[in-house]
PDB file of C-alpha atoms in Angstrom:
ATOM      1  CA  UNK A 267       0.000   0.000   0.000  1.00 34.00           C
ATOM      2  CA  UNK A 268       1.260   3.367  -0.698  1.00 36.00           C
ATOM      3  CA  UNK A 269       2.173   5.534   1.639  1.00 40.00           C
ATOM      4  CA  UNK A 270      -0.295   8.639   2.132  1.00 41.00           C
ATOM      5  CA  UNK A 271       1.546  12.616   2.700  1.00 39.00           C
ATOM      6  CA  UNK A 272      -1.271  14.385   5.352  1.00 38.00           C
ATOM      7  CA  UNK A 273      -3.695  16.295   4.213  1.00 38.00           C
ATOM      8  CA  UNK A 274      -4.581  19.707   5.998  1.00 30.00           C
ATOM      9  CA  UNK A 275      -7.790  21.450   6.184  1.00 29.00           C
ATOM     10  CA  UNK A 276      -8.212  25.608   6.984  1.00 30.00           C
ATOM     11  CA  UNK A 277      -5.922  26.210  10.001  1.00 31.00           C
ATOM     12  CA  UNK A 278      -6.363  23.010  12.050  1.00 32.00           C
ATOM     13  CA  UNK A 279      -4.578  19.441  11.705  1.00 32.00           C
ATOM     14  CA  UNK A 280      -7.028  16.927  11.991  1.00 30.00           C
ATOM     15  CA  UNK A 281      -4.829  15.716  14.742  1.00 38.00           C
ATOM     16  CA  UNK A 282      -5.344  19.058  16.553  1.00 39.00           C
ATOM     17  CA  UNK A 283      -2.193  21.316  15.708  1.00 39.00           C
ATOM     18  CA  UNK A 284      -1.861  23.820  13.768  1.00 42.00           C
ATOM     19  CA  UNK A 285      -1.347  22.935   9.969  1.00 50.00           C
ATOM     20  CA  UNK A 286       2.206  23.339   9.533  1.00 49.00           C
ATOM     21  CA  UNK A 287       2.012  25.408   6.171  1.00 50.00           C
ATOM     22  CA  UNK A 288       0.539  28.366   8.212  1.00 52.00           C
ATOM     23  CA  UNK A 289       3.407  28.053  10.841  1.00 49.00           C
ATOM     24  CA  UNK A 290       5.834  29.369   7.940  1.00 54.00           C
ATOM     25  CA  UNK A 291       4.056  33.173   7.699  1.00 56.00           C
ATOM     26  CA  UNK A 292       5.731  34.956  10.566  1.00 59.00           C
ATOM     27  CA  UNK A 293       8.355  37.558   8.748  1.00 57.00           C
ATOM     28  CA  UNK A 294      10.453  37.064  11.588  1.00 58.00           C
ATOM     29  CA  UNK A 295      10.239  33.403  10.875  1.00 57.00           C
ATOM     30  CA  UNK A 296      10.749  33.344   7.026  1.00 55.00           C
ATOM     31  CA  UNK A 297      14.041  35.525   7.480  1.00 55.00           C
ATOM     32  CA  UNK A 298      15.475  33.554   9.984  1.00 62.00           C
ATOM     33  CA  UNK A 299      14.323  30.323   7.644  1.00 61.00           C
ATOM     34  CA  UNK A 300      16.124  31.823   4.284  1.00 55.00           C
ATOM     35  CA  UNK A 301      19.252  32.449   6.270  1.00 62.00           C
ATOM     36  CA  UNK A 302      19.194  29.398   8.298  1.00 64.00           C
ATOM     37  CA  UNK A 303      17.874  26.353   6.376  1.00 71.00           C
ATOM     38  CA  UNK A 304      20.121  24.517   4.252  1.00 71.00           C
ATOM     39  CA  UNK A 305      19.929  24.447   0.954  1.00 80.00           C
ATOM     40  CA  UNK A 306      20.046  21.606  -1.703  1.00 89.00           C
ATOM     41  CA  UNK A 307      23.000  19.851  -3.034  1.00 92.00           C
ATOM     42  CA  UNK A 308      25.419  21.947  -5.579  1.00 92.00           C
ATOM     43  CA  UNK A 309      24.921  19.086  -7.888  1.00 96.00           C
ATOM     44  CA  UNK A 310      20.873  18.576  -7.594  1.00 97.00           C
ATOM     45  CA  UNK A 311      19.862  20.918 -10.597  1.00 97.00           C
ATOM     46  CA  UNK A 312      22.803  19.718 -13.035  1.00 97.00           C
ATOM     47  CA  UNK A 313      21.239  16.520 -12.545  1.00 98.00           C
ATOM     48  CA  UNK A 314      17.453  17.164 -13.027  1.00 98.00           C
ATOM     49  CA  UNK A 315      18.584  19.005 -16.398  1.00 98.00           C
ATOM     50  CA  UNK A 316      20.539  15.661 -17.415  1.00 97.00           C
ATOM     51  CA  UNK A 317      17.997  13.459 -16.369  1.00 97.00           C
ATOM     52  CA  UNK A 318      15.273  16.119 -18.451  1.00 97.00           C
ATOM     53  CA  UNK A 319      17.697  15.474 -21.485  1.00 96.00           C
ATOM     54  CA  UNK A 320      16.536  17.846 -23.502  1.00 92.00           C
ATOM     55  CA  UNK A 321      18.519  20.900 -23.495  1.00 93.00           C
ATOM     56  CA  UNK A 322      17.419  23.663 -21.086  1.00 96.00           C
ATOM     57  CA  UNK A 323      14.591  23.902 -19.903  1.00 98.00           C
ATOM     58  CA  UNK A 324      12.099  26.889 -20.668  1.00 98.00           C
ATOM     59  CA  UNK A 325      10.625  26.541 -17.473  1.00 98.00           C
ATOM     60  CA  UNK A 326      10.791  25.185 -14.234  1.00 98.00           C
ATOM     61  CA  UNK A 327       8.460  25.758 -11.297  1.00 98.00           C
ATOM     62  CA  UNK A 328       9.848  24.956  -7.408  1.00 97.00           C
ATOM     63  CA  UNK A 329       6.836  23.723  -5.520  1.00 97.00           C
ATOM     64  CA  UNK A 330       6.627  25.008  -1.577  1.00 93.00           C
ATOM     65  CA  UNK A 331       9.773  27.312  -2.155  1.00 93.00           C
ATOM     66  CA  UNK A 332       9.199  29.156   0.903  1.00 88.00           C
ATOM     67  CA  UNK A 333      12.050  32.276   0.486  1.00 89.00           C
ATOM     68  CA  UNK A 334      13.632  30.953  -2.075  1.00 93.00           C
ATOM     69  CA  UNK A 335      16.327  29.039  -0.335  1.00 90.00           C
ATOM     70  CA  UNK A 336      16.584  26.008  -2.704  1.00 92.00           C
ATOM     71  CA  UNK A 337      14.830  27.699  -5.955  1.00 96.00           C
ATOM     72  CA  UNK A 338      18.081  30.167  -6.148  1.00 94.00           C
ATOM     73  CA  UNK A 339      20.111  27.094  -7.352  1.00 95.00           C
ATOM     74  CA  UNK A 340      17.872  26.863 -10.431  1.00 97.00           C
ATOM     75  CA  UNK A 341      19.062  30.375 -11.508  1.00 97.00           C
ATOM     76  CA  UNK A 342      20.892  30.002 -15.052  1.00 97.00           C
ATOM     77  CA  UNK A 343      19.576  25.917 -15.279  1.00 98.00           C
ATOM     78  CA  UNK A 344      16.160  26.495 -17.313  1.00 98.00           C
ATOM     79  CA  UNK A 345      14.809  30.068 -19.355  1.00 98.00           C
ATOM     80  CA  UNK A 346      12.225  30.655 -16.927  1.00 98.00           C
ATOM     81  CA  UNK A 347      11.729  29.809 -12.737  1.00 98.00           C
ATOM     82  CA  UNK A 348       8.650  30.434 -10.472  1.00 98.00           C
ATOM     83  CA  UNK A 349       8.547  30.173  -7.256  1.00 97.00           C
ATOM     84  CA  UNK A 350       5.200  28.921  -5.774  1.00 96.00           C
ATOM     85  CA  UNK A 351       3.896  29.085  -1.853  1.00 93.00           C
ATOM     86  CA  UNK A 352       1.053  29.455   0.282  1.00 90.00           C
ATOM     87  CA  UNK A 353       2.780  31.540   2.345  1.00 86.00           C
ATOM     88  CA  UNK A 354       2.702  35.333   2.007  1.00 88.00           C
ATOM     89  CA  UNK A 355       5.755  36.214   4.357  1.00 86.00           C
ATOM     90  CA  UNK A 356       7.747  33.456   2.541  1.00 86.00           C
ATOM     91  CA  UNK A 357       6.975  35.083  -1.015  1.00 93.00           C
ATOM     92  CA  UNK A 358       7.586  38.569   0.317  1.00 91.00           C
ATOM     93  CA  UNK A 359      11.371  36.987   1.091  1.00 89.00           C
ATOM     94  CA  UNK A 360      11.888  35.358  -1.284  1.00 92.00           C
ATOM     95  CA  UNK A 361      11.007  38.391  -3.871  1.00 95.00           C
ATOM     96  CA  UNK A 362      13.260  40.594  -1.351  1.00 92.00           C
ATOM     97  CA  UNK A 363      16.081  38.999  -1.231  1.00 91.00           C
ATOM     98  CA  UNK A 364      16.609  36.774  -4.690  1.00 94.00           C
ATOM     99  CA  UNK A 365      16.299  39.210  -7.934  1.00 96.00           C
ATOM    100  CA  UNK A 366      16.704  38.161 -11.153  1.00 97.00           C
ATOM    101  CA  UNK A 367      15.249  38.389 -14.677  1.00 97.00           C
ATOM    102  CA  UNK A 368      14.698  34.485 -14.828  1.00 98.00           C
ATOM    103  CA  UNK A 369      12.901  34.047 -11.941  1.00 98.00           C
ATOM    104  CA  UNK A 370       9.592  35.049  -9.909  1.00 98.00           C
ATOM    105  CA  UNK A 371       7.591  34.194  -6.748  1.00 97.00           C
ATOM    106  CA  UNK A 372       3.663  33.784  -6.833  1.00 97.00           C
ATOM    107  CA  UNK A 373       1.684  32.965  -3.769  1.00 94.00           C
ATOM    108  CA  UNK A 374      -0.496  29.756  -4.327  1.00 93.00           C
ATOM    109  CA  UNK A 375      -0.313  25.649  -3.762  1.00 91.00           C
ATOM    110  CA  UNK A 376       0.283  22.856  -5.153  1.00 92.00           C
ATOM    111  CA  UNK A 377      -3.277  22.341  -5.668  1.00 91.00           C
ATOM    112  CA  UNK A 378      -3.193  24.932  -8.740  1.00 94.00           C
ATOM    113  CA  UNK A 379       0.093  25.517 -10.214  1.00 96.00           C
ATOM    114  CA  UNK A 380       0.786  28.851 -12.246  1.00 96.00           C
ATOM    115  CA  UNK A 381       1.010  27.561 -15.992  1.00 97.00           C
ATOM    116  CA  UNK A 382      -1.265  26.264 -19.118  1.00 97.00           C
ATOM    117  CA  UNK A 383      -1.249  22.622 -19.829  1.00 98.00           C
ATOM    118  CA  UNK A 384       1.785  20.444 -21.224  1.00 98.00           C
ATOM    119  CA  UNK A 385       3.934  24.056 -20.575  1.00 98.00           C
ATOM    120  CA  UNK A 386       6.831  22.823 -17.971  1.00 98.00           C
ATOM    121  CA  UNK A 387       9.825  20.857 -18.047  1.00 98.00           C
ATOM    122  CA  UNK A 388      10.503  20.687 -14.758  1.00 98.00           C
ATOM    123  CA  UNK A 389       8.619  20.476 -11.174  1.00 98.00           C
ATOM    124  CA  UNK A 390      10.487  20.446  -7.645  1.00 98.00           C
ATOM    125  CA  UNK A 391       9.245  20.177  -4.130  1.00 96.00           C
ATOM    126  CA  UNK A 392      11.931  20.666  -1.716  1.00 95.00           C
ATOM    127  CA  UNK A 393      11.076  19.691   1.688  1.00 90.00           C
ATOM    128  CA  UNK A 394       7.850  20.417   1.162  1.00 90.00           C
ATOM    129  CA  UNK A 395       6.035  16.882  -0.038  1.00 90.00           C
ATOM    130  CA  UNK A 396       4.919  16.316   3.310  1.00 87.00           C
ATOM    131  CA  UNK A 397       2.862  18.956   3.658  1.00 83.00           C
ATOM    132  CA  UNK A 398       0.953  17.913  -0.055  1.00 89.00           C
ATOM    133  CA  UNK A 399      -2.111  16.198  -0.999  1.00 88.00           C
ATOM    134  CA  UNK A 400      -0.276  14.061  -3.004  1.00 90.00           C
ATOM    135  CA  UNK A 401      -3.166  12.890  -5.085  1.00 92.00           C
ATOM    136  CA  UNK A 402      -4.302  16.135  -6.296  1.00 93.00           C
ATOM    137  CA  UNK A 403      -0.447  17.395  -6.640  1.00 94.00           C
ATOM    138  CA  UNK A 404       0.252  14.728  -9.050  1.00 95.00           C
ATOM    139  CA  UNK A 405      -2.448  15.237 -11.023  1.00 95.00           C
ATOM    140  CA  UNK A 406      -1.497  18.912 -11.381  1.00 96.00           C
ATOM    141  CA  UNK A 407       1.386  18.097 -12.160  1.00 97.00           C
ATOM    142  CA  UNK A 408       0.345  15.480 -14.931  1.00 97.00           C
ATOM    143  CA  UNK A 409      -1.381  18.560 -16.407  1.00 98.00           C
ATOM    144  CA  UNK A 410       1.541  21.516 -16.451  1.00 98.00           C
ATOM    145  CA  UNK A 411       4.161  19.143 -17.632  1.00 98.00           C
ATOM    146  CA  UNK A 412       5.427  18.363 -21.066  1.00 98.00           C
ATOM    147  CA  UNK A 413       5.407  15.133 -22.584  1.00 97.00           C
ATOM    148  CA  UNK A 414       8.928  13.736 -20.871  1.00 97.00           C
ATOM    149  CA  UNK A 415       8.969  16.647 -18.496  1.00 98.00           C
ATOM    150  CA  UNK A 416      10.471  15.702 -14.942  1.00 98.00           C
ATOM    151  CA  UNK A 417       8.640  16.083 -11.157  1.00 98.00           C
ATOM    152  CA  UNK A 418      10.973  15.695  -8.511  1.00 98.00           C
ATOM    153  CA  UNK A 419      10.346  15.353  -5.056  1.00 97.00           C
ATOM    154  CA  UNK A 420      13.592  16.174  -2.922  1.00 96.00           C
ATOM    155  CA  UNK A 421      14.138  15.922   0.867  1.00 95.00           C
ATOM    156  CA  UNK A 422      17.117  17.575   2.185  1.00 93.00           C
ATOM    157  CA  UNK A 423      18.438  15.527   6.035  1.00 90.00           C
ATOM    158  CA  UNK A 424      18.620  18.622   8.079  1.00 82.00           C
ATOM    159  CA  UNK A 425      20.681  18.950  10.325  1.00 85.00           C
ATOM    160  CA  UNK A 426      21.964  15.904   8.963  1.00 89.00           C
ATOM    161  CA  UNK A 427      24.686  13.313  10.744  1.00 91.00           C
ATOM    162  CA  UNK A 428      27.182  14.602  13.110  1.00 93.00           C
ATOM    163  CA  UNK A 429      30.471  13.169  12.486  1.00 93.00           C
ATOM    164  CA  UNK A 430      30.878  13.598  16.527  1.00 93.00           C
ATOM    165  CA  UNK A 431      29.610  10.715  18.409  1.00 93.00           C
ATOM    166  CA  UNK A 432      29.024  12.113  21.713  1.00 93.00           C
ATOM    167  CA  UNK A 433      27.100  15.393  19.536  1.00 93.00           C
ATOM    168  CA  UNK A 434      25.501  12.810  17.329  1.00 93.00           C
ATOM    169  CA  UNK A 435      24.002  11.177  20.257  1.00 95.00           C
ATOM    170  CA  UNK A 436      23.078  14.292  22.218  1.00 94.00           C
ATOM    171  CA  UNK A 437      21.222  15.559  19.146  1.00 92.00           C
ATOM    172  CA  UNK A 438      18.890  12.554  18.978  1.00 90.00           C
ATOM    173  CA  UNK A 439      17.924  12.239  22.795  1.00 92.00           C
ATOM    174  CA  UNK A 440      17.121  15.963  21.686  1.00 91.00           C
ATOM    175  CA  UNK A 441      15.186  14.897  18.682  1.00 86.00           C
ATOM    176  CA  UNK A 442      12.822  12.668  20.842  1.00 85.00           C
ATOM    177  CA  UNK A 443      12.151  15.918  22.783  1.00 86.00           C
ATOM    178  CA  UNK A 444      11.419  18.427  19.997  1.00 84.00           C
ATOM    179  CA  UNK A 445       9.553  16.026  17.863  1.00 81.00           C
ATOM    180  CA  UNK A 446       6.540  16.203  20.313  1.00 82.00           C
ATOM    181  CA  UNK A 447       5.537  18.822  19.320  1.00 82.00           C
ATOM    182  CA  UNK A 448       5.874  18.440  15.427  1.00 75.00           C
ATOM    183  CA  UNK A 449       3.422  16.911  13.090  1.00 69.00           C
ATOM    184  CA  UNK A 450       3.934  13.120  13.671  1.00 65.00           C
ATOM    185  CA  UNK A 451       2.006  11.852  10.331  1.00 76.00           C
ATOM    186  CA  UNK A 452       4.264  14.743   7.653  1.00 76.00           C
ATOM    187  CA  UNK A 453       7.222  14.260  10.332  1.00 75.00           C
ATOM    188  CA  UNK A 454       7.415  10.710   9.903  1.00 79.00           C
ATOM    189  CA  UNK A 455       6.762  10.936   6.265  1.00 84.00           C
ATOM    190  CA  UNK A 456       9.553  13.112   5.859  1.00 83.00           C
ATOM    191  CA  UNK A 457      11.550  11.268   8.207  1.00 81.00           C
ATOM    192  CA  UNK A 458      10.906   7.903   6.294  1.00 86.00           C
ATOM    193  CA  UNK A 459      13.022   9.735   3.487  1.00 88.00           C
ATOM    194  CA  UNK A 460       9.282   9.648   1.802  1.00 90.00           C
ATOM    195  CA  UNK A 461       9.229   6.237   1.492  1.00 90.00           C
ATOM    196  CA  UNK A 462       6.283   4.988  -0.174  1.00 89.00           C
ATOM    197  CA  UNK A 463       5.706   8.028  -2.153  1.00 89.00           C
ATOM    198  CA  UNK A 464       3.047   8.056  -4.793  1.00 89.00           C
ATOM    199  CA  UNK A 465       4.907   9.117  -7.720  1.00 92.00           C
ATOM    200  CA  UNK A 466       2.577   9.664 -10.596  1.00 93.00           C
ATOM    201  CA  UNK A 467       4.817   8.136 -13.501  1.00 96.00           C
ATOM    202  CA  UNK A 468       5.888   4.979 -14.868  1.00 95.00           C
ATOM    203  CA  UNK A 469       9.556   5.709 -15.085  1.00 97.00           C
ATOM    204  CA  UNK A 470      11.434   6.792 -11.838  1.00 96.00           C
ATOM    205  CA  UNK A 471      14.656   7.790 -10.586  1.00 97.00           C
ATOM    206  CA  UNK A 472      16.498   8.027  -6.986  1.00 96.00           C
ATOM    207  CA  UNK A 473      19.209  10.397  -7.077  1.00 97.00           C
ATOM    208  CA  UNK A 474      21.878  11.232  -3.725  1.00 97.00           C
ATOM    209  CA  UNK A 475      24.029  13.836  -3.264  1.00 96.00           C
ATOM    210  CA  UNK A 476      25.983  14.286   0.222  1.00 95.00           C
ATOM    211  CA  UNK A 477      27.777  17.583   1.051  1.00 93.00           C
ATOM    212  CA  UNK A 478      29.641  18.175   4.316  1.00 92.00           C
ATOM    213  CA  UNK A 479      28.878  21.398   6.575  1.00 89.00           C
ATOM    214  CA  UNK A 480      30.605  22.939   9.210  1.00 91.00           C
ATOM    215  CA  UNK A 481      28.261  24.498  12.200  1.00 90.00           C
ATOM    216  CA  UNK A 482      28.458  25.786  15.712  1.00 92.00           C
ATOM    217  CA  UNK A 483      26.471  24.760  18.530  1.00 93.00           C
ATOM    218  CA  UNK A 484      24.663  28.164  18.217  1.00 91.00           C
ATOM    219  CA  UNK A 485      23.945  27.174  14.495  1.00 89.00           C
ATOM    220  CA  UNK A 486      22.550  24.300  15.235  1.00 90.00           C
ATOM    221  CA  UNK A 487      20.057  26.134  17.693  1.00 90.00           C
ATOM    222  CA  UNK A 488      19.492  29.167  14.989  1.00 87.00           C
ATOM    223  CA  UNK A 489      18.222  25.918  12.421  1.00 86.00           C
ATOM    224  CA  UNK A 490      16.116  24.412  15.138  1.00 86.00           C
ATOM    225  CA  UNK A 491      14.301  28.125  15.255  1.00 85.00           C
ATOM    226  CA  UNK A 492      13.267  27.468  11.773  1.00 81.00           C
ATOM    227  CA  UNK A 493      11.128  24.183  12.056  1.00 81.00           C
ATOM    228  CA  UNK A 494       8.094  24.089  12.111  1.00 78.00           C
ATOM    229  CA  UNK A 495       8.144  22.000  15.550  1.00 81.00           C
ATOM    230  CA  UNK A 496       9.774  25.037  17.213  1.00 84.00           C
ATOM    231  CA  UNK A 497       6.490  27.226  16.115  1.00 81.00           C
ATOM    232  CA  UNK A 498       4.459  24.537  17.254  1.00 83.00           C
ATOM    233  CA  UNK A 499       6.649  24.476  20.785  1.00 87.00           C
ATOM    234  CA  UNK A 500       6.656  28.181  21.038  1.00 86.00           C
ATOM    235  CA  UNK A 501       2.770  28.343  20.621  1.00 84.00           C
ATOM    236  CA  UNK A 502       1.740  25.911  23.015  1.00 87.00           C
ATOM    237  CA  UNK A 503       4.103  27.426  25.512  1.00 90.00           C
ATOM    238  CA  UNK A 504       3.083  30.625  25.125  1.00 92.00           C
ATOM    239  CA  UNK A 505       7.083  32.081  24.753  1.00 91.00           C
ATOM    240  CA  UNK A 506       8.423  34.090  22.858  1.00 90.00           C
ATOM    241  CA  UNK A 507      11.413  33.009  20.180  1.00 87.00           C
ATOM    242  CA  UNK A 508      13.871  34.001  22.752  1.00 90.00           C
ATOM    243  CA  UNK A 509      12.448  32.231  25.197  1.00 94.00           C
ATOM    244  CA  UNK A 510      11.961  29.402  23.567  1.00 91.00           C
ATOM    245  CA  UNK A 511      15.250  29.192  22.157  1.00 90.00           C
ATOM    246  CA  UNK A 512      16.315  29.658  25.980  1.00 94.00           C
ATOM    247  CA  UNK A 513      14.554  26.680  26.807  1.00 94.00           C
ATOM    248  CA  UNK A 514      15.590  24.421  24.208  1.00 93.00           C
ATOM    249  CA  UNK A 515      19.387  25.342  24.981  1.00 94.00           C
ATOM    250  CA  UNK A 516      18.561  24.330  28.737  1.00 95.00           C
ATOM    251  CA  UNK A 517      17.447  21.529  27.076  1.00 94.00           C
ATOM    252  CA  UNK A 518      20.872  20.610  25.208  1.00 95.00           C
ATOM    253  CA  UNK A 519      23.047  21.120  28.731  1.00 96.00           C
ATOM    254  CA  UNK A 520      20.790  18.945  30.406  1.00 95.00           C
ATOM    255  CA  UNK A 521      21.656  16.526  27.823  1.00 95.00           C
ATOM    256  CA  UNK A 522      25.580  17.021  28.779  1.00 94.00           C
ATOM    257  CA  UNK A 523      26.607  20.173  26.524  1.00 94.00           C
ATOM    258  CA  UNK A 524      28.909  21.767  27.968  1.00 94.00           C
ATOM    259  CA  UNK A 525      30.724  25.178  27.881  1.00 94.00           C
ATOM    260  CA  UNK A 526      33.637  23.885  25.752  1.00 93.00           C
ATOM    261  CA  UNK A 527      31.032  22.047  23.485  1.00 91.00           C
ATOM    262  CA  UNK A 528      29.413  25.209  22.844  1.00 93.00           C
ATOM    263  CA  UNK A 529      32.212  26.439  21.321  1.00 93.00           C
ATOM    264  CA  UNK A 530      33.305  23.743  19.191  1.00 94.00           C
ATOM    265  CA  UNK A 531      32.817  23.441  15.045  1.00 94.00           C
ATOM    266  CA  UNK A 532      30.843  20.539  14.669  1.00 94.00           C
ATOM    267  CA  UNK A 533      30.813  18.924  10.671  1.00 94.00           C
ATOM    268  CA  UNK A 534      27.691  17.634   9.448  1.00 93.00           C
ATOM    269  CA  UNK A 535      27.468  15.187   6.718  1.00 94.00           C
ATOM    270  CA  UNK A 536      23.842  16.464   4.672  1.00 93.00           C
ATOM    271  CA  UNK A 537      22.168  14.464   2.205  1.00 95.00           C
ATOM    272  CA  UNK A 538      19.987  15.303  -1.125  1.00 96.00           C
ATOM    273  CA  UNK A 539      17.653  12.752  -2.156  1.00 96.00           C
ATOM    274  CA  UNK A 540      15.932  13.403  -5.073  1.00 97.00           C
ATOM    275  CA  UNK A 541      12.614  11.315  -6.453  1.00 97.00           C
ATOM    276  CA  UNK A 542      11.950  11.783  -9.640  1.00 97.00           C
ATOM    277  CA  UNK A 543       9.494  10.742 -12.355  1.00 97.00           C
ATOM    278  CA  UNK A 544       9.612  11.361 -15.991  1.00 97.00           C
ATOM    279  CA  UNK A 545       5.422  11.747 -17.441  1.00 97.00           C
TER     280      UNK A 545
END
C-alpha cells in the first residue's frame, strides 16, 4: 500500500495542531528560515537538467519554495523559474532577497500551479512533499508538464549526521524531545526519506548527493528556530522566540553540553535525495 503525505484542512490538523504550512508566515520566521535552512546539493539541478535530457529547460516551477532558499540554485539551469507558496511572508522573502530576470515568486499551492497545460519541463518540491495532498499534486502536475517533463520530489536531512559521536548522540535524545511537538504523520513521512511516495509516472529515478557542513552549537540552535516544531513548541508554551530558544538550549546542557562544546565546530554530513518521475 502506498504511503499517504497528510492532508490539511483551513488552520487546524485533523490531529489538533496547527497545519504546519501556516506556521511558515511569521516575517520574523521566514528571514530567519532563508538564512538558516540549508539548501540543496550543488549538484541537484545539473542533474534534473541531465535526467530532463533535452537541453534547457524553458521553465521550471519549485513547488513550496518558501524564500527561495533552494529555488536560487535553479538560476541560469532552465529560461524561466517560479517560485510557488502558500505563504505570504515566505513570497515577500523570497522576492526581497533573490532578484533576477529568470525568476519570480507567486503565492499559491500545489493544488493549482501557475502555468497552461503540457507548458513545464521541470517540477520540484523541496522539503515540502509532506505537507501535499499528493493525489491532487500529481495530477497537477500530470497537467503543467510536457510530454517527458520531470517532477521531482527532494528531501534535504537537516541537520543531517554529526560526524561527533558524543554530539551525534546528544542531538537525537534531543530529537525525541522536539519532535513532540511536530506533526507526527508529515514528520514521519519526511523522516521515512518519503518512502512509499506516490509518484505519478511509470519511469522513476532516486538520485543522492551528500555535502559536508561545518556548524556551531549556536547554528545548530538558529536551524532548530526554523522548524516548524519550534512554532508549534513556542505556541503551546506561550514564549516568545527568545524564550523558547532559551529553553531548548537548557534543554541541550541537560543533555551534557557543555561550555567547551558550545564552542566547538561541529561537521555535518547532509544528504539530497531526489525522487523523480519522468510523465
Amino acid at each position: 500500500m502506498m504511503a499517504q503525505s497528510p492532508r490539511y484542512h483551513g488552520d487546524e490538523l485533523i490531529p489538533g495542531r496547527y497545519n504546519p504550512a501556516r506556521l511558515f508566515e511569521n516575517d520574523a520566521h521566514s528571514v530567519r528560515y532563508s538564512k538558516l535552512r540549508p539548501s540543496l546539493a550543488e549538484e541537484s539541478a545539473g542533474a534534473l537538467v541531465k535526467l530532463l535530457g533535452s537541453g534547457k529547460p524553458s521553465l521550471w516551477i519549485d513547488v513550496g519554495c518558501g524564500p527561495g532558499t533552494s529555488t536560487k540554485k535553479f538560476i541560469g539551469h532552465a529560461d524561466k523559474i517560479i517560485g510557488v507558496d502558500v505563504s505570504e511572508s515566505q513570497i515577500k522573502v523570497a522576492k526581497e532577497t533573490i532578484i533576477h530576470p529568470s525568476v519570480s515568486f507567486v503565492r499559491g499551492s500545489c493544488e493549482k500551479l501557475p502555468a497552461e497545460d503540457g507548458t513545464v519541463d521541470i517540477i520540484t518540491a523541496v522539503q515540502a512533499a509532506h505537507y501535499f495532498d499528493m493525489a491532487v499534486f500529481s495530477k497537477e502536475a500530470k497537467r503543467v508538464l510536457k510530454p517527458g517533463g520531470i517532477l521531482a520530489v527532494i528531501r534535504i536531512d537537516s541537520p543531517g549526521v554529526c560526524t561527533s559521536p558524543k554530539f551525534r548522540d546528544i542531538l537525537q535524545e534531543f530529537d525525541k524531545y522536539i519532535c513532540q511537538f511536530a506533526d507526527s504523520k508529515s514528520y514521519r513521512f519526511w523522516q521515512s526519506g518519503y518512502k512509499g511516495l506516490p509518484l505519478p509516472f511509470t519511469e522513476q529515478h532516486r538520485l543522492v548527493f551528500r555535502e559536508s557542513y561545518k556548524r556551531t552549537f549556536d547554528d545548530i540552535i538558529n536551524l532548530f528556530t526554523t522548524y516548524s516544531h519550534f512554532e508549534n513548541f513556542r505556541k503551546e508554551k506561550e514564549l516568545s522566540v527568545d524564550e523558547a530558544r532559551a529553553v531548548f538550549v537548557n534543554r541541550f546542557e541537560e543533555l551534557g553540553i557543555g561550555e567547551e562544546d558550545k564552542k566547538e565546530v561541529f561537521s555535518f554530513d547532509v544528504d539530497t535525495l531526489i525522487l523523480a518521475s519522468r510523465k
